[in-house]
Coordinates of C-alpha atoms in Angstrom, one line a residue:
X100 CA -38.5 16.3 30.7
X101 CA -38.6 13.4 32.0
X102 CA -35.1 12.0 32.8
X103 CA -33.7 10.0 30.0
X104 CA -31.3 6.9 30.2
X105 CA -27.9 7.8 31.4
X106 CA -25.9 5.0 29.9
X107 CA -27.1 6.2 26.4
X108 CA -25.5 9.2 26.2
X109 CA -22.4 8.3 26.4
X110 CA -22.2 7.4 22.7
X111 CA -23.2 8.9 19.5
X112 CA -25.1 7.7 17.1
X113 CA -22.8 5.6 13.8
X114 CA -20.8 7.9 12.4
X115 CA -20.5 5.1 9.3
X116 CA -24.1 4.8 8.6
X117 CA -23.9 8.4 9.1
X118 CA -21.6 9.5 6.6
X119 CA -23.6 7.3 3.8
X120 CA -26.7 9.6 4.7
X121 CA -23.6 12.5 4.1
X122 CA -23.2 10.5 1.1
X123 CA -26.5 10.4 -0.2
X124 CA -27.4 13.7 0.7
X125 CA -24.5 14.9 -1.5
X126 CA -24.0 13.0 -4.2
X127 CA -20.0 11.6 -3.3
X128 CA -19.2 7.9 -3.8
X129 CA -20.0 6.4 -0.6
X130 CA -16.2 4.4 0.4
X131 CA -17.2 4.9 3.8
X132 CA -20.1 2.1 4.7
X133 CA -18.4 -1.5 3.7
X134 CA -21.6 -2.9 1.5
X135 CA -20.0 -5.0 -1.4
X136 CA -21.6 -4.4 -4.9
X137 CA -21.5 -7.8 -6.7
X138 CA -24.2 -9.6 -6.7
X139 CA -24.9 -12.4 -4.7
X140 CA -24.5 -16.1 -5.8
X141 CA -27.1 -17.5 -8.0
X142 CA -28.2 -20.7 -5.8
X143 CA -29.1 -18.1 -3.1
X144 CA -31.2 -15.9 -4.7
X145 CA -32.7 -18.4 -7.2
X146 CA -33.9 -20.1 -4.1
X147 CA -35.2 -17.2 -2.4
X148 CA -37.1 -16.5 -5.2
X149 CA -38.3 -19.8 -4.8
X150 CA -39.0 -19.5 -1.2
X151 CA -41.1 -16.4 -2.1
X152 CA -43.9 -18.0 -3.3
X153 CA -43.6 -21.8 -1.3
X154 CA -42.5 -20.3 2.1
X155 CA -41.6 -20.3 4.5
X156 CA -43.3 -17.2 5.5
X157 CA -44.0 -17.8 9.5
X158 CA -40.9 -17.9 12.5
X159 CA -38.6 -20.7 12.2
X160 CA -37.3 -21.8 16.1
X161 CA -35.9 -19.4 18.1
X162 CA -32.1 -19.7 17.9
X163 CA -32.4 -20.7 13.8
X164 CA -34.1 -23.0 11.7
X165 CA -32.6 -27.1 12.1
X166 CA -32.1 -27.2 8.9
X167 CA -29.7 -23.7 8.5
X168 CA -28.1 -24.4 11.9
X169 CA -26.9 -28.1 10.5
X170 CA -25.7 -26.6 7.2
X171 CA -23.8 -24.3 9.3
X172 CA -22.5 -26.3 11.0
X173 CA -20.6 -28.2 8.1
X174 CA -19.8 -24.8 6.7
X175 CA -17.7 -23.9 10.1
X176 CA -15.8 -27.3 10.4
X177 CA -15.1 -27.5 6.9
X178 CA -12.7 -24.2 7.3
X179 CA -11.8 -24.4 11.1
X180 CA -11.5 -27.8 12.2
X181 CA -14.1 -27.4 15.2
X182 CA -16.8 -29.1 15.1
X183 CA -19.9 -27.4 16.6
X184 CA -23.1 -28.9 17.5
X185 CA -26.0 -27.7 15.7
X186 CA -28.6 -28.1 18.5
X187 CA -26.9 -26.6 21.1
X188 CA -24.4 -25.1 20.2
X189 CA -25.2 -22.2 17.6
X190 CA -27.8 -20.2 16.9
X191 CA -28.8 -17.8 14.2
X192 CA -29.3 -13.8 14.4
X193 CA -29.5 -10.7 12.5
X194 CA -26.2 -9.8 11.7
X195 CA -22.8 -9.8 13.2
X196 CA -24.0 -6.9 14.7
X197 CA -27.0 -9.1 17.5
X198 CA -24.7 -11.7 17.4
X199 CA -22.0 -9.5 19.2
X200 CA -24.7 -7.7 21.3
X201 CA -25.8 -10.7 22.7
X202 CA -22.3 -12.3 23.4
X203 CA -22.1 -9.3 25.4
X204 CA -25.2 -9.4 27.6
X205 CA -25.4 -13.0 28.6
X206 CA -21.4 -12.5 29.4
X207 CA -21.1 -9.7 31.6
X208 CA -22.6 -8.1 34.3
X209 CA -23.3 -4.4 34.8
X210 CA -20.4 -3.5 36.5
X211 CA -18.1 -5.9 34.8
X212 CA -14.8 -5.2 32.9
X213 CA -14.1 -6.4 28.8
X214 CA -10.8 -5.6 27.5
X215 CA -10.9 -3.8 23.1
X216 CA -8.2 -3.4 21.3
X217 CA -7.9 0.0 19.8
X218 CA -8.8 0.9 16.7
X219 CA -11.9 -0.4 17.0
X220 CA -15.0 -1.3 15.5
X221 CA -17.4 1.3 16.7
X222 CA -20.3 -1.1 18.1
X223 CA -18.2 -2.7 20.5
X224 CA -17.6 0.7 22.9
X225 CA -21.3 1.0 22.8
X226 CA -22.2 -2.8 23.3
X227 CA -20.4 -2.5 26.2
X228 CA -21.9 0.7 27.7
X229 CA -25.7 -0.5 26.7
X230 CA -24.7 -3.9 29.0
X231 CA -23.6 -1.3 31.7
X232 CA -20.0 -2.7 31.7
X233 CA -16.5 -1.2 31.9
X234 CA -14.5 -1.6 28.5
X235 CA -10.9 -1.1 29.0
X236 CA -8.9 -0.6 25.6
X237 CA -5.4 -1.2 24.7
X238 CA -4.0 0.2 22.0
X239 CA -2.8 -2.0 19.0
X240 CA 0.4 -0.2 17.8
X241 CA 1.7 1.0 14.1
X242 CA 2.5 0.1 11.4
X243 CA 1.7 -3.3 11.9
X244 CA -1.0 -2.5 14.7
X245 CA 0.6 -5.2 17.2
X246 CA -0.6 -5.4 20.3
X247 CA 1.9 -4.9 23.6
X248 CA 1.7 -7.8 25.6
X249 CA 2.2 -6.6 28.8
X250 CA 0.2 -3.5 27.7
X251 CA -2.7 -6.1 27.3
X252 CA -2.0 -8.0 30.9
X253 CA -2.9 -5.2 32.2
X254 CA -5.9 -5.0 30.9
X255 CA -6.9 -8.6 32.3
X256 CA -4.7 -7.3 35.5
X257 CA -7.7 -5.0 36.2
X258 CA -10.3 -7.2 35.7
X259 CA -10.9 -7.8 32.4
X260 CA -13.1 -10.6 32.0
X261 CA -13.1 -11.1 28.6
X262 CA -11.4 -9.9 25.1
X263 CA -12.9 -8.3 21.8
X264 CA -10.8 -9.4 19.0
X265 CA -11.9 -8.3 15.7
X266 CA -9.7 -10.9 13.5
X267 CA -9.6 -9.9 10.5
X268 CA -9.6 -6.6 11.8
X269 CA -12.1 -3.4 10.8
X270 CA -10.7 -0.7 10.6
X271 CA -6.7 -1.3 10.3
X272 CA -7.2 -4.8 7.9
X273 CA -5.3 -6.2 10.5
X274 CA -4.6 -10.0 10.4
X275 CA -3.0 -11.8 14.1
X276 CA -0.8 -14.0 13.4
X277 CA -0.7 -17.6 15.3
X278 CA 1.9 -16.7 17.6
X279 CA -0.4 -13.8 18.8
X280 CA -3.2 -15.7 19.3
X281 CA -0.6 -17.6 21.3
X282 CA 0.3 -15.1 23.6
X283 CA -3.7 -14.1 23.7
X284 CA -4.4 -17.9 24.7
X285 CA -1.4 -17.8 27.6
X286 CA -3.5 -14.8 29.3
X287 CA -7.2 -15.6 29.0
X288 CA -5.9 -19.0 30.1
X289 CA -4.1 -17.0 33.3
X290 CA -6.7 -14.6 34.2
X291 CA -9.7 -17.5 33.2
X292 CA -11.6 -15.4 31.1
X293 CA -13.2 -15.5 27.8
X294 CA -12.7 -14.4 24.5
X295 CA -15.2 -12.6 22.1
X296 CA -14.5 -13.0 18.3
X297 CA -15.8 -11.2 15.5
X298 CA -14.6 -12.8 12.6
X299 CA -16.8 -11.6 9.4
X300 CA -13.5 -11.1 7.2
X301 CA -12.6 -15.0 7.7
X302 CA -12.6 -15.6 3.8
X303 CA -11.3 -12.1 2.7
X304 CA -7.5 -12.4 3.4
X305 CA -4.8 -11.1 0.4
X306 CA -1.4 -13.7 0.5
X307 CA 0.2 -14.3 2.1
X308 CA -1.7 -13.9 5.3
X309 CA -3.6 -16.7 6.3
X310 CA -6.6 -16.4 9.2
X311 CA -6.7 -19.0 12.1
X312 CA -9.9 -19.7 14.2
X313 CA -8.9 -18.6 17.9
X314 CA -11.6 -21.2 18.9
X315 CA -9.2 -23.7 16.9
X316 CA -6.6 -23.1 19.3
X317 CA -5.5 -25.7 22.3
X318 CA -7.6 -25.1 25.0
X319 CA -9.4 -22.2 23.8
X320 CA -12.7 -23.6 22.6
X321 CA -14.6 -23.8 25.6
X322 CA -13.4 -20.3 25.8
X323 CA -14.3 -18.7 23.2
X324 CA -17.8 -17.0 21.4
X325 CA -17.3 -17.0 18.3
X326 CA -19.4 -13.9 16.6
X327 CA -20.3 -14.1 12.2
X328 CA -22.0 -12.8 10.0
X329 CA -22.8 -14.4 6.7
X330 CA -23.3 -9.9 5.6
X331 CA -19.9 -9.7 3.3
X332 CA -19.0 -13.4 2.2
X333 CA -22.1 -14.0 0.3
X334 CA -22.7 -9.8 -0.5
X335 CA -26.1 -9.7 1.6
X336 CA -25.7 -7.3 3.9
X337 CA -29.7 -6.4 3.7
X338 CA -30.5 -9.9 4.3
X339 CA -29.1 -8.7 8.1
X340 CA -27.9 -12.5 8.5
X341 CA -25.2 -13.3 11.5
X342 CA -24.7 -16.1 14.1
X343 CA -22.9 -17.0 17.2
X344 CA -20.9 -20.5 18.1
X345 CA -20.0 -21.0 21.9
X346 CA -20.0 -24.4 24.2
X347 CA -23.7 -25.4 25.4
X348 CA -23.3 -24.0 28.5
X349 CA -22.7 -20.3 27.3
X350 CA -25.1 -20.9 24.4
X351 CA -28.2 -21.1 26.6
X352 CA -27.8 -17.8 28.1
X353 CA -27.4 -16.0 24.3
X354 CA -29.9 -18.2 22.8
X355 CA -31.8 -16.6 26.2
X356 CA -30.7 -12.8 25.3
X357 CA -31.5 -13.5 21.8
X358 CA -35.1 -14.5 21.9
X359 CA -35.9 -11.7 24.0
X360 CA -34.0 -9.1 21.3
X361 CA -35.4 -10.3 18.1
X362 CA -37.3 -13.3 18.8
X363 CA -35.2 -14.6 15.8
X364 CA -34.0 -13.8 12.3
X365 CA -36.5 -14.1 9.1
X366 CA -37.4 -17.8 8.1
X367 CA -36.9 -17.4 4.5
X368 CA -33.5 -15.4 3.9
X369 CA -32.2 -18.5 6.5
X370 CA -33.7 -21.4 3.7
X371 CA -32.3 -19.4 1.2
X372 CA -28.7 -18.9 2.9
X373 CA -28.5 -22.6 3.3
X374 CA -27.4 -22.7 -0.8
X375 CA -24.6 -20.5 -0.1
X376 CA -23.7 -22.6 2.9
X377 CA -23.1 -25.3 0.7
X378 CA -21.2 -23.6 -1.8
X379 CA -17.4 -25.0 -2.9
X380 CA -14.7 -24.0 -2.2
X381 CA -14.2 -22.6 -5.4
X382 CA -16.7 -20.4 -4.4
X383 CA -14.6 -18.7 -1.9
X384 CA -11.3 -18.1 -3.4
X385 CA -13.3 -16.7 -6.3
X386 CA -13.9 -13.9 -3.5
X387 CA -10.7 -14.1 -2.0
X388 CA -9.4 -13.1 -5.3
X389 CA -12.0 -10.9 -7.0
X390 CA -11.0 -8.5 -3.1
X391 CA -7.8 -9.1 -3.7
X392 CA -8.1 -7.6 -7.1
X393 CA -9.9 -4.6 -5.8
X394 CA -7.0 -3.9 -2.7
X395 CA -4.2 -4.1 -5.2
X396 CA -6.5 -1.8 -7.9
X397 CA -7.6 0.9 -5.3
X398 CA -4.3 0.7 -3.4
X399 CA -2.2 0.9 -6.1
X400 CA -4.0 4.1 -7.1
X401 CA -3.5 5.8 -3.9
X402 CA 0.4 5.1 -4.2
X403 CA 0.2 6.9 -7.6
X404 CA -1.5 9.8 -5.9
X405 CA 1.3 10.0 -3.1
X406 CA -1.3 9.4 -0.1
X407 CA 0.1 7.7 2.9
X408 CA -1.8 4.5 3.9
X409 CA -1.9 1.0 5.8
X410 CA -2.1 -1.8 3.4
X411 CA -4.5 -3.8 4.6
X412 CA -3.6 -7.7 5.2
X413 CA -7.7 -8.5 5.6
X414 CA -11.0 -7.1 5.3
X415 CA -11.7 -4.3 2.7
X416 CA -11.0 -1.5 4.1
X417 CA -7.7 0.8 4.1
X418 CA -6.7 3.3 7.1
X419 CA -5.2 6.9 4.6
X420 CA -3.1 9.2 7.3
X421 CA -4.3 12.9 6.5
X422 CA -1.7 14.2 9.1
X423 CA -0.4 16.9 6.2
X424 CA -3.8 18.0 5.2
X425 CA -3.5 20.3 8.3
X426 CA -7.1 19.3 9.4
X427 CA -7.4 19.2 13.5
X428 CA -10.9 17.6 12.8
X429 CA -10.8 14.5 10.7
X430 CA -14.0 14.5 10.9
X431 CA -14.6 18.5 9.3
X432 CA -12.0 16.7 6.6
X433 CA -14.5 14.0 5.7
X434 CA -17.4 16.4 5.3
X435 CA -14.8 18.5 2.6
X436 CA -14.5 15.5 1.3
X437 CA -17.6 14.4 0.6
X438 CA -18.9 17.7 -0.5
X439 CA -15.5 19.2 -2.2
X440 CA -14.1 15.8 -3.4
X441 CA -17.4 13.6 -3.5
X442 CA -15.7 10.7 -1.8
X443 CA -17.3 9.4 1.2
X444 CA -14.5 8.2 4.4
X445 CA -15.4 7.4 7.4
X446 CA -13.0 9.7 10.2
X447 CA -10.6 8.0 11.7
X448 CA -11.5 8.4 15.3
X449 CA -14.5 7.3 15.5
X450 CA -12.0 3.6 15.9
X451 CA -10.0 5.0 18.5
X452 CA -10.3 5.5 22.0
X453 CA -7.2 7.7 21.5
X454 CA -7.6 11.5 20.8
X455 CA -6.8 10.4 17.8
X456 CA -7.7 12.6 14.1
X457 CA -4.7 11.6 11.4
X458 CA -6.4 8.8 9.7
X459 CA -9.8 8.4 7.8
X460 CA -11.2 5.0 6.7
X461 CA -11.6 4.2 3.3
X462 CA -13.5 0.8 1.6
X463 CA -12.9 -1.2 -1.5
X464 CA -16.0 -3.4 -2.1
X465 CA -17.0 -1.6 -5.2
X466 CA -16.8 -2.3 -8.4
X467 CA -13.6 -1.3 -10.6
X468 CA -16.2 1.6 -12.5
X469 CA -16.6 3.0 -9.2
X470 CA -13.1 2.3 -7.7
X471 CA -11.4 4.4 -10.9
X472 CA -14.1 7.1 -10.5
X473 CA -13.3 7.7 -7.3
X474 CA -9.9 7.8 -7.6
X475 CA -10.5 10.1 -10.6
X476 CA -12.2 11.7 -8.0
X477 CA -9.1 11.3 -5.1
X478 CA -6.8 13.5 -7.3
X479 CA -8.5 16.8 -6.3
X480 CA -7.7 15.7 -2.7
X481 CA -5.1 18.0 -2.6
X482 CA -7.2 21.1 -2.7
X483 CA -8.1 20.5 0.7
X484 CA -5.3 21.4 1.9
X485 CA -4.6 24.0 4.3

C-alpha cells in the first residue's frame, strides 16, 4: 500500500462523536455529544423559512456576509466591550471547529509549539498535529481545575508561541477567574505569545461565576485570537456557524486559511442568524436560567445517587469520578454504561494528556423528561461495579 500521511495516524477519530454512534446503535440516552434539545429562537427559524424562498442561495463574501459581520460586531461589543471592525477583524466560519483550525493554521509554523491546558476539548491536540506543531500540555489540578503558574511558565519558556484557552472550559466546566487570566496575560506579555480563546459557552455561566473576555484585559486585545461558535447559545449545532475575531494583520491570514478550507459558511444560515444576534438581553438571561435549572436537576440527581462528580461553574458538562467501579479502562466503562445502563457518556481519557481513566463526561443540555429518564437509568449504575 502507498504510504499515507504520518501526522494523521497520531490521533483517533472523535471519541465524542463515536459515542453518539454507539448510543444510536444500542438505544442509549445520549449524554455524550453535547447538543441541546431546546429549539432555536423563533425569530431565527421564521427568518430561515422566508430565506428558503427568497434567498440568498449563492456564495456570500468568503469571510462572511457584510450584514452578518456587522450584527456580530455589535453583539460582541455589547457583551465584551470590545469593538471589532466588521470589515477587517471578523471572519464567519463553518462552526467553532473551523474557527479554531483556521486560527491555529494562521499562527503556527511546522515545528512551532503551542500550550494546551489538560483536560482539553479533543480537537485541540488534533489541530496542533495537523499543523505540524508540537503541543505542550499544562495540567489543570482538581478540585477546582486551577493551574500552577510555574508549570504554565515552563511551557512558554520552552517556546510555546500560543496558548489555547477554553473558557468556560470543556470538559471540566471551569470558569477561569479574573486573577487567573491576569496571570496568563502577564506570561504572554513576558514571552511575546498569542492566546487563542475558545469562548463557546460564554453565556452558560452559573452564579456566582462571571465570564471575563480575555481580549478585554489591558494589552491583550492585540494578542488574542477569539474563536467562538453560535451553535450552543442559539441551539443550532447543525447550522455549523462560528467566527473568529482578531487584529487586522492576524485576521488577514485567518481569512486566507478559511477561504481554502471551506470557502465560506452557508449563505442562508448567515442571513437567518442575524435575527439571533439582535435578540435582547432577556434572551441570554433565559439561556442562563434554563441551563442553571438543568444543572441543578441533573447534579441534584447525581448527588442522590451518591456519585462523585465536579459541579460545573459553566458549560453544560459534568465530570463524574468512576474510580470506585473497578475499571482500568474508562472506554470499556462507557461501553458498558451505554449497552447495559442505556446512558451514553464520553470516557475522560479522551480529554487528558496524562494517563487518566478515572472520569467520564456527561452533559445536561436536555429536557427535564430526558434528564429524569437518564437519572432513572443511572439508578442501576452500581450494577457495573467489579
